[in-house]
């Protein structure tokens, strides 16, 4: 496969399609942000374009360092069905509206359990099962609250058990794993499960003193506890299976903490590189270019929004003392800023505009896919795949959107702009992956 | 069609409110503007709330149709599905019977309470915010606030399901009406609104409830039935 980095300069990486039509649009970069002067898209063959935008992108490779055993999925499924089986199909409650709603929720969830999911990865499939299980717990919780079988003391007991289990997990969590980049990816996943679950344990208010008078509120609170329990089970499974075949796995907590400090420093420095501050702060008005409704506008907004707000996730991970997540988020923050600069350069160079025809649109799609696949195949793959998540997520949203919507000019601009942005982002992933690996090994 | 006086134009019955309530999951405003802007809470309102355990309106509005026969408002009182019947939202600033004014059917339980409430109101210095709408038998509606705006009044309501051990049918409706006596005449007002929240778990303001919530039924002649805080209120 050809590596697009080998023949595309940073500026031109965004403009392979655009260059062929630049001549026809000469002078566009002098235009103001005026809708009326927006260059219209070429007159595409709608059938060909429709076919291109509805094509799905390649599936994300399953390279996560922990393989989820079937028995673990089955445990979630079994728990989900047990919860639902404990609720009658047609609950017999004095309050007909409550009975009807619980029965309807139960039936709806039962139906969805029988549907085939299309989650892209095993971890996504696991998340789907957690969702089903939470939802089943809400139905069950509402029912047992309505029948007077579940009250504040039961809720308090479960809170204590969950809190103890979370405390025990945390005290025994040393971020073990012999392969540091793999450990980074695994423990970042565990951190996310742990934090979300712990939030559900700690953030709930007091259980209704009269659950029969607040059955749905009671159901929601039971759901939060179930979510916490399911998250902890998954976190434990990932941690235990990751070090299962390692005789004396090393601990990585201190190394991750030090690496995250270094990468956060670099991310902050990246934000001040070059003279891109006005474009970042003021948006389109800081650019002397016509962005309205065109692909450049979409690419710019993706790049700007990502670069502007990426620091929040870094801060959150740092505040929570989640070093693995902080490393990934700081890397994303730094890369988002670099990508933003590239997008701004391409816009200023008038390199980011409409493909001339459907075949050039297909070419854009193809080079974007290649960039994603090149990123995925970078070693170590689990880390590279994780760092590509942002771009892949945007492309997945595009596909879902076009599965359900008729294509119009705005949608097409969004498609072209998103492809350009995702490609640019993906092209930088191999370099970022190397940086993270280097930083981890130096600690 | 008779020429409605300006003060009678303050009403918004039936259709206008139905539109605002359609698909209501969170909060909707029937006044067409966002609640909370330029409005001040009316602190000293007097509230009458009555729930009729049938979907029969306790308040109707009659006007001269021009042919000598009175016309009942809202027109869909008898033809519409139960959940749409008897809706009234109005700011009543006088009881001028030449226009559109509230009447209280003598044979409907609870109507006499509203008749007395209106009789006790001095429309020279006071006015009444009137809201009536069907409520599913398994739900209860609460008033969470009443507000004065520069040119009108608005009230906030919420709705929540009744306890699980209350016997009620999912598809049955009762009628609930609120009459809120406001300490101003409101002659120069020209708007009236309501916002409806789907849950009372986190009301935007304190619950404003009358000292006594009255529940009346088909066999009840309207005698006092204080069920404040009780299962049916």
XYZ file of C-alpha atoms in Angstrom:
676
model
C 0.000 0.000 0.000
C 1.237 3.480 -0.785
C 1.859 5.615 2.223
C 0.193 8.945 1.486
C 2.706 10.692 3.712
C 5.429 9.877 1.217
C 4.081 11.959 -1.584
C 1.892 14.560 0.060
C 3.177 17.625 1.730
C 1.287 18.752 4.801
C -0.528 21.476 2.905
C -1.202 19.405 -0.122
C -2.434 16.472 1.875
C -5.715 18.278 2.155
C -5.794 19.407 -1.376
C -5.265 16.545 -3.765
C -8.797 16.825 -4.995
C -8.980 20.540 -4.724
C -5.991 21.323 -6.873
C -7.694 20.214 -10.033
C -10.477 22.686 -9.572
C -8.530 25.515 -8.011
C -8.004 27.214 -11.344
C -11.707 27.464 -11.914
C -12.195 28.991 -8.524
C -9.255 31.347 -8.638
C -9.770 34.330 -6.424
C -12.021 32.531 -4.013
C -9.664 33.066 -1.136
C -10.204 36.780 -1.423
C -13.918 36.447 -0.920
C -15.561 37.298 2.326
C -17.705 34.869 4.319
C -20.702 35.732 2.266
C -23.196 33.002 1.451
C -24.106 34.659 -1.801
C -20.563 34.303 -3.133
C -20.171 30.711 -2.082
C -18.949 28.646 -5.032
C -21.534 26.069 -5.831
C -20.601 22.403 -5.965
C -20.042 20.938 -9.412
C -22.997 19.289 -11.047
C -22.409 15.753 -9.795
C -24.025 12.592 -11.053
C -26.441 12.099 -8.155
C -26.629 8.344 -8.510
C -22.869 7.924 -8.425
C -22.479 10.332 -5.519
C -25.308 8.689 -3.591
C -23.626 5.340 -3.981
C -20.279 6.674 -2.762
C -21.590 8.354 0.379
C -23.555 5.288 1.422
C -20.597 2.952 1.193
C -19.419 1.891 4.601
C -15.847 2.283 5.729
C -13.637 -0.703 6.613
C -14.270 -2.331 9.956
C -11.939 -1.399 12.741
C -9.436 -4.216 13.344
C -9.905 -6.219 16.509
C -6.491 -5.803 18.033
C -7.387 -4.925 21.607
C -4.919 -6.783 23.836
C -7.660 -8.598 25.740
C -9.984 -11.015 24.035
C -13.378 -10.999 25.692
C -14.522 -14.564 26.363
C -17.956 -15.638 25.217
C -18.765 -16.630 28.776
C -18.491 -12.988 29.785
C -21.040 -11.873 27.194
C -23.253 -14.730 28.288
C -23.021 -13.642 31.915
C -24.394 -10.202 30.982
C -27.101 -11.793 28.857
C -28.079 -14.178 31.604
C -28.304 -11.434 34.202
C -30.367 -9.309 31.800
C -32.828 -12.116 31.186
C -33.065 -12.964 34.881
C -34.026 -9.389 35.637
C -36.656 -9.318 32.918
C -37.983 -12.760 33.818
C -38.636 -11.469 37.332
C -41.117 -8.978 35.919
C -44.482 -10.293 34.676
C -45.302 -9.702 31.030
C -48.415 -7.869 32.152
C -47.745 -6.535 35.630
C -50.781 -6.632 37.847
C -50.589 -3.339 39.714
C -53.410 -1.139 41.024
C -52.041 1.834 39.094
C -52.825 0.959 35.478
C -50.497 3.562 33.969
C -47.498 2.263 35.891
C -48.395 -1.324 35.015
C -48.734 -0.404 31.361
C -45.441 1.453 31.205
C -43.467 -1.276 32.944
C -45.032 -3.893 30.676
C -44.250 -1.811 27.601
C -40.626 -1.215 28.612
C -40.157 -4.904 29.329
C -41.638 -5.957 25.992
C -39.559 -3.402 24.073
C -36.345 -4.554 25.662
C -37.156 -8.234 25.148
C -37.669 -7.505 21.481
C -34.364 -5.709 21.185
C -32.504 -8.538 22.885
C -33.499 -10.714 19.956
C -32.101 -8.326 17.374
C -28.679 -8.780 15.890
C -26.382 -5.973 16.926
C -24.006 -4.210 14.582
C -21.465 -3.034 17.110
C -18.131 -2.577 15.349
C -15.909 -4.117 18.004
C -16.211 -6.649 20.846
C -15.790 -3.822 23.348
C -18.707 -1.990 21.737
C -20.707 -5.212 21.918
C -19.874 -5.466 25.576
C -21.079 -1.893 26.061
C -24.319 -2.801 24.349
C -24.847 -5.666 26.771
C -24.183 -3.386 29.705
C -26.824 -1.054 28.338
C -29.357 -3.863 27.995
C -28.564 -5.047 31.486
C -28.929 -1.526 32.950
C -32.196 -1.074 31.175
C -33.487 -4.425 32.421
C -32.528 -3.392 35.934
C -34.524 -0.197 35.565
C -37.596 -2.168 34.509
C -37.096 -4.601 37.375
C -36.371 -1.799 39.860
C -39.549 0.036 38.917
C -41.541 -3.151 39.315
C -40.174 -4.167 42.700
C -40.564 -0.600 43.942
C -44.170 -0.643 42.781
C -44.862 -3.912 44.548
C -43.139 -2.815 47.743
C -40.417 -5.468 47.452
C -37.512 -3.040 47.263
C -36.894 -0.057 49.464
C -34.262 2.159 51.040
C -32.690 -0.608 53.124
C -32.171 -2.892 50.091
C -30.733 0.052 48.185
C -28.412 0.944 51.055
C -27.184 -2.642 51.306
C -26.330 -2.737 47.645
C -24.612 0.632 47.874
C -22.375 -0.710 50.647
C -21.516 -3.833 48.678
C -20.720 -1.863 45.549
C -18.671 0.741 47.390
C -16.622 -1.977 49.084
C -16.071 -3.742 45.783
C -14.907 -0.535 44.097
C -12.591 0.272 47.011
C -11.110 -3.207 46.885
C -10.567 -3.036 43.139
C -8.872 0.346 43.357
C -6.545 -0.642 46.183
C -5.349 -3.620 44.163
C -4.919 -1.722 40.903
C -1.292 -1.202 40.005
C -1.637 -0.851 36.236
C 0.145 -4.139 35.727
C 1.290 -5.406 32.357
C 4.590 -6.295 30.775
C 3.970 -4.518 27.479
C 3.628 -0.871 28.344
C 1.772 0.414 25.232
C -0.674 -2.480 25.492
C -1.058 -1.834 29.217
C -1.793 1.796 28.431
C -4.692 0.899 26.172
C -6.104 -1.729 28.514
C -5.870 0.380 31.640
C -7.358 3.418 29.919
C -10.368 1.239 29.130
C -10.491 0.072 32.738
C -10.256 3.660 33.970
C -13.254 4.644 31.909
C -15.321 1.723 33.186
C -14.214 2.333 36.740
C -14.886 6.079 36.778
C -18.295 5.828 35.179
C -19.326 3.019 37.477
C -18.047 4.746 40.593
C -19.924 7.901 39.607
C -23.096 5.867 39.572
C -22.405 4.482 43.012
C -21.492 7.796 44.596
C -23.664 10.315 42.820
C -27.083 8.908 43.562
C -29.150 10.751 46.094
C -31.213 9.079 48.794
C -33.560 6.358 47.628
C -37.217 7.434 47.795
C -38.525 6.833 51.287
C -41.825 5.751 49.753
C -40.791 3.855 46.600
C -44.389 3.152 45.617
C -44.890 6.874 45.232
C -41.790 7.241 43.035
C -41.441 3.958 41.167
C -39.683 5.303 38.099
C -37.226 7.332 40.119
C -36.552 4.182 42.138
C -36.090 2.258 38.896
C -33.545 4.772 37.628
C -31.557 4.485 40.833
C -31.585 0.689 40.699
C -30.346 1.021 37.133
C -27.403 3.146 38.219
C -26.359 0.499 40.706
C -26.640 -2.190 38.071
C -24.549 -0.093 35.709
C -21.899 0.237 38.397
C -21.919 -3.501 39.019
C -21.658 -4.343 35.328
C -18.846 -1.847 34.785
C -16.848 -3.280 37.636
C -17.309 -6.818 36.339
C -15.980 -5.742 32.950
C -13.097 -3.793 34.479
C -12.120 -6.822 36.549
C -12.339 -9.109 33.534
C -10.058 -6.852 31.456
C -7.516 -6.493 34.228
C -7.393 -10.167 35.136
C -7.300 -11.497 31.605
C -4.644 -9.010 30.521
C -2.135 -10.311 33.042
C -3.391 -13.893 33.025
C -0.407 -15.349 31.201
C 2.193 -12.975 32.619
C 4.160 -14.494 35.473
C 5.173 -11.289 37.255
C 3.663 -8.345 35.394
C 5.329 -5.067 36.157
C 3.422 -2.122 37.532
C 3.062 0.937 35.345
C 1.229 3.495 37.446
C 4.249 5.711 38.130
C 5.483 5.448 34.549
C 2.064 6.398 33.219
C 1.836 9.330 35.602
C 5.238 10.634 34.499
C 4.442 10.109 30.808
C 1.158 11.901 31.150
C 2.903 14.892 32.724
C 5.351 15.051 29.821
C 2.714 14.689 27.127
C 0.462 17.263 28.750
C 3.386 19.674 28.696
C 3.915 19.005 25.017
C 0.223 19.423 24.279
C 0.215 22.837 25.936
C 3.306 23.843 23.960
C 1.660 22.677 20.731
C -1.260 24.988 21.355
C 1.018 28.032 21.216
C 2.995 27.048 18.140
C 2.599 29.315 15.128
C 0.132 32.157 14.672
C -3.093 30.233 14.696
C -4.547 31.705 17.873
C -6.993 34.105 16.177
C -8.400 31.359 13.951
C -8.806 29.129 16.977
C -10.414 31.789 19.143
C -12.406 33.821 16.632
C -13.296 31.123 14.150
C -14.181 31.788 10.553
C -14.011 35.547 10.863
C -10.254 35.295 11.372
C -9.785 33.628 8.003
C -9.712 35.517 4.766
C -11.520 32.742 2.970
C -14.963 31.742 1.912
C -16.125 28.902 4.117
C -19.854 29.208 4.230
C -21.683 25.978 3.540
C -18.783 24.454 1.662
C -16.515 21.539 2.540
C -13.821 23.864 3.876
C -16.303 25.146 6.443
C -17.041 21.650 7.700
C -13.376 20.712 7.878
C -12.633 23.967 9.695
C -15.369 23.450 12.255
C -14.320 19.865 12.949
C -10.711 20.960 13.363
C -11.467 24.027 15.444
C -13.979 22.440 17.790
C -11.723 19.477 18.396
C -8.660 21.627 19.025
C -10.512 24.074 21.255
C -12.102 21.602 23.590
C -9.632 18.721 23.661
C -8.009 20.126 26.798
C -11.126 19.516 28.854
C -10.863 15.757 28.635
C -7.194 16.022 29.596
C -8.060 18.105 32.640
C -10.827 15.731 33.645
C -8.542 12.699 33.428
C -5.832 14.512 35.356
C -8.228 15.602 38.086
C -9.449 12.049 38.433
C -5.927 10.754 38.614
C -6.433 8.549 35.554
C -2.920 8.553 34.041
C -3.606 6.169 31.154
C -6.580 8.198 29.953
C -4.603 11.413 30.450
C -1.875 10.116 28.129
C -4.348 9.283 25.367
C -6.251 12.549 25.771
C -3.116 14.692 25.863
C -1.913 12.994 22.696
C -5.259 13.696 21.086
C -5.116 17.322 22.249
C -1.691 17.810 20.728
C -2.665 16.115 17.512
C -5.918 18.040 17.266
C -3.956 21.291 17.374
C -1.524 20.123 14.710
C -4.405 19.030 12.485
C -6.105 22.359 13.003
C -3.037 24.165 11.735
C -2.938 21.943 8.662
C -6.583 22.589 7.909
C -6.142 26.345 8.266
C -3.122 26.243 5.963
C -5.084 24.293 3.383
C -7.959 26.753 3.515
C -5.658 29.725 3.211
C -4.017 28.027 0.244
C -7.420 27.486 -1.335
C -6.711 23.786 -1.385
C -9.827 22.529 0.257
C -12.860 22.716 -1.964
C -15.233 20.565 -3.962
C -14.046 17.506 -5.894
C -14.575 18.173 -9.572
C -16.717 15.130 -10.241
C -17.895 11.849 -8.752
C -14.689 10.034 -9.617
C -12.658 12.606 -7.684
C -15.051 12.236 -4.794
C -14.394 8.494 -4.882
C -10.675 9.201 -4.964
C -10.998 11.383 -1.874
C -12.885 8.630 -0.120
C -10.265 6.107 -1.142
C -7.305 8.142 0.095
C -9.098 8.779 3.373
C -9.690 5.068 3.834
C -6.046 4.392 3.017
C -4.923 6.926 5.597
C -7.090 5.281 8.236
C -5.794 1.811 7.369
C -2.209 3.018 7.407
C -2.815 4.465 10.857
C -4.368 1.223 12.068
C -1.462 -0.859 10.864
C 1.106 1.220 12.724
C 2.922 -0.681 15.438
C 1.909 -1.152 18.197
C -1.506 -1.623 16.644
C -3.677 -1.475 19.757
C -2.332 1.969 20.590
C -2.509 3.196 16.997
C -6.101 2.001 16.656
C -6.962 3.799 19.882
C -5.391 7.027 18.628
C -7.348 6.785 15.372
C -10.680 6.510 17.189
C -11.545 10.181 16.768
C -11.287 10.141 12.967
C -12.983 6.765 12.657
C -15.860 7.948 14.824
C -16.506 10.876 12.491
C -16.567 8.604 9.453
C -18.897 6.158 11.187
C -21.296 8.988 11.994
C -21.233 10.006 8.338
C -22.174 6.524 7.201
C -25.023 6.270 9.701
C -26.288 9.680 8.680
C -26.310 8.918 4.987
C -28.008 5.579 5.598
C -31.022 7.516 6.807
C -31.031 10.829 4.935
C -31.482 12.037 1.429
C -28.401 13.769 0.147
C -28.448 17.532 -0.339
C -25.760 20.102 -1.012
C -25.148 20.746 2.663
C -24.769 17.033 3.361
C -22.325 16.688 0.527
C -20.250 19.578 1.829
C -20.235 17.904 5.211
C -19.175 14.623 3.665
C -16.297 16.138 1.698
C -15.172 18.336 4.599
C -15.280 15.477 7.099
C -13.337 13.186 4.788
C -10.637 15.810 4.368
C -10.410 16.385 8.095
C -10.449 12.681 9.009
C -7.770 11.950 6.442
C -5.553 14.695 7.749
C -6.022 13.507 11.310
C -5.330 9.875 10.427
C -2.173 10.750 8.522
C -0.641 12.090 11.704
C -1.477 9.073 13.853
C 1.676 7.013 13.048
C 3.890 9.860 14.210
C 1.867 10.359 17.392
C 1.968 6.652 18.110
C 5.737 6.675 17.924
C 5.894 9.654 20.247
C 3.786 7.951 22.872
C 5.775 4.736 22.653
C 8.989 6.687 22.954
C 7.720 8.610 25.964
C 6.525 5.430 27.667
C 9.818 3.650 27.162
C 11.808 6.577 28.502
C 10.055 6.443 31.846
C -68.998 36.020 15.197
C -69.231 38.437 18.051
C -66.562 41.037 18.488
C -64.411 39.858 21.336
C -63.371 42.570 23.713
C -59.681 43.015 24.266
C -59.848 41.507 27.696
C -61.559 38.456 26.338
C -58.841 38.020 23.807
C -56.631 37.032 26.709
C -58.022 33.564 26.658
C -56.437 30.618 24.965
C -58.669 27.620 25.016
C -58.637 24.292 23.309
C -56.577 24.262 20.190
C -53.847 26.643 21.225
C -53.049 24.692 24.321
C -53.323 21.354 22.575
C -50.637 22.404 20.221
C -48.334 23.297 23.027
C -48.913 20.025 24.803
C -48.426 17.785 21.804
C -45.543 15.415 22.383
C -44.740 17.061 25.663
C -41.806 15.371 27.326
C -40.090 18.207 29.011
C -41.444 21.683 29.252
C -43.512 23.525 26.735
C -44.854 26.981 26.849
C -48.267 27.714 25.466
C -47.528 31.408 25.361
C -45.010 30.994 22.574
C -42.118 32.455 24.492
C -39.590 30.998 26.848
C -40.656 31.209 30.446
C -38.464 33.008 32.889
C -37.654 36.134 30.961
C -39.009 39.395 32.354
C -41.359 37.716 34.722
C -41.798 37.992 38.451
C -43.430 35.470 40.729
C -46.822 36.422 42.113
C -46.364 35.770 45.797
C -49.812 36.359 47.205
C -52.076 34.519 44.813
C -55.005 32.546 46.166
C -55.408 29.168 44.524
C -58.402 26.892 44.159
C -57.671 23.448 42.733
C -60.401 20.913 42.163
C -60.136 17.483 40.629
C -63.322 15.975 39.283
C -63.094 12.186 39.080
C -64.960 12.273 35.794
C -63.743 14.043 32.662
C -66.544 16.575 32.964
C -65.565 20.250 32.791
C -66.388 22.184 35.910
C -66.053 25.470 34.075
C -67.331 26.259 30.604
C -67.393 29.490 28.734
C -70.460 30.689 26.936
C -70.840 33.491 24.495
C -73.565 34.829 22.341
C -73.213 33.196 18.929
C -75.165 35.984 17.282
C -78.296 33.981 16.619
C -79.620 34.277 20.124
C -78.308 30.868 21.192
C -75.344 30.682 23.545
C -72.310 28.816 22.267
C -70.167 26.800 24.601
C -66.405 27.235 24.526
C -64.381 25.218 23.894
C -66.481 23.775 21.114
C -64.846 20.344 21.362
C -66.120 19.854 24.895
C -68.360 17.009 23.894
C -66.974 15.837 20.544
C -63.277 15.545 21.232
C -61.476 12.583 22.789
C -61.460 12.763 26.604
C -57.902 13.994 26.776
C -58.815 17.032 24.699
C -62.091 17.959 26.320
C -62.837 20.994 28.383
C -59.500 22.704 28.097
C -59.450 26.313 29.156
C -56.585 28.663 29.755
C -57.631 32.229 30.327
C -56.929 35.350 32.255
C -60.364 36.515 33.388
C -60.435 40.209 34.076
C -64.141 40.662 34.464
C -67.338 38.682 34.320
C -68.878 40.613 31.499
C -71.526 38.291 30.177
C -71.827 40.175 26.909
C -68.640 38.557 25.837
C -67.103 35.217 26.697
C -67.345 34.504 30.383
C -67.014 31.474 32.618
C -70.112 29.623 33.676
C -70.409 26.853 36.162
C -72.825 24.030 35.284
C -75.040 23.422 38.291
C -75.116 19.674 37.730
C -71.355 19.172 37.688
C -69.586 18.368 40.917
C -67.030 20.984 41.829
C -68.504 23.701 39.636
C -70.061 25.454 42.627
C -66.640 25.939 44.174
C -65.505 27.879 41.151
C -68.753 29.855 41.102
C -68.164 30.894 44.696
C -64.496 31.658 44.032
C -65.388 33.941 41.132
C -68.159 35.609 43.160
C -65.672 36.391 45.899
C -63.303 38.077 43.461
C -63.267 41.856 43.147
C -62.549 42.338 39.456
C -61.818 46.020 39.998
C -58.617 45.131 41.784
C -58.189 41.419 41.128
C -58.280 38.966 38.250
C -58.273 35.204 37.849
C -55.944 32.937 35.956
C -58.076 29.958 34.997
C -56.692 26.678 33.748
C -58.700 23.526 33.226
C -57.650 20.372 31.456
C -58.210 16.641 31.587
C -55.640 14.658 33.534
C -55.126 10.912 33.176
C -56.653 9.144 36.136
C -53.258 7.750 37.121
C -51.573 11.160 37.179
C -51.725 14.277 39.262
C -51.013 17.836 38.206
C -49.380 20.448 40.374
C -49.045 24.175 40.075
C -45.416 25.182 40.563
C -45.612 28.899 40.019
C -47.601 31.824 38.732
C -45.862 34.799 37.181
C -46.596 38.336 36.129
C -45.035 39.442 32.881
C -44.954 42.970 31.439
C -48.108 42.352 29.468
C -49.576 39.144 30.777
C -49.567 36.241 33.176
C -48.134 32.785 32.992
C -48.356 29.718 35.207
C -46.124 26.667 35.466
C -47.513 23.198 36.004
C -46.024 19.776 36.354
C -47.485 16.329 36.151
C -46.475 13.123 37.864
C -47.733 9.607 38.110
C -49.698 8.701 41.214
C -48.391 6.035 43.587
C -48.335 2.456 42.402
C -50.869 1.320 44.982
C -53.527 3.797 43.841
C -56.153 2.018 41.818
C -56.683 3.725 38.473
C -57.112 2.872 34.802
C -54.394 3.754 32.297
C -56.819 5.084 29.696
C -59.265 6.959 31.942
C -59.335 10.703 32.477
C -60.373 13.026 35.270
C -60.732 16.797 35.031
C -58.568 19.212 36.978
C -59.075 22.949 37.180
C -57.069 25.678 38.819
C -58.409 29.124 39.547
C -55.699 31.484 40.716
C -56.831 34.815 42.144
C -54.253 37.450 41.282
C -53.899 40.675 43.264
C -54.135 42.909 40.190
C -56.815 43.663 37.641
C -54.749 43.083 34.533
C -56.909 45.299 32.322
C -53.963 46.233 30.141
C -52.659 42.696 29.762
C -52.839 40.945 26.450
C -51.206 37.573 26.899
C -51.685 34.464 28.955
C -49.503 31.395 28.994
C -48.730 28.121 30.663
C -45.758 25.834 30.730
C -46.104 22.156 31.466
C -43.374 19.945 32.822
C -43.610 16.189 32.549
C -42.138 15.517 35.966
C -42.316 17.140 39.374
C -39.066 15.677 40.646
C -37.190 18.915 40.244
C -39.741 21.686 40.018
C -38.403 24.972 38.787
C -40.049 26.642 41.731
C -41.730 25.622 44.914
C -44.957 23.752 44.542
C -47.753 26.202 44.945
C -50.735 24.320 46.195
C -53.870 25.512 47.846
C -54.482 24.837 51.505
C -57.099 22.364 50.462
C -57.107 20.241 47.334
C -60.638 19.244 46.564
C -61.626 16.023 44.933
C -65.155 15.615 43.747
C -66.892 12.792 41.970
C -70.103 12.077 40.104
C -72.036 11.436 43.304
C -70.485 14.375 45.087
C -72.671 17.443 45.204
C -69.625 19.561 45.827
C -69.305 19.305 49.561
C -65.869 19.768 50.989
C -63.568 16.801 50.572
C -60.185 17.781 51.827
C -57.603 15.357 50.512
C -54.569 17.541 50.647
C -51.615 15.251 50.074
C -53.926 12.278 49.772
C -53.765 9.667 47.070
C -56.252 11.284 44.754
C -55.287 14.919 44.948
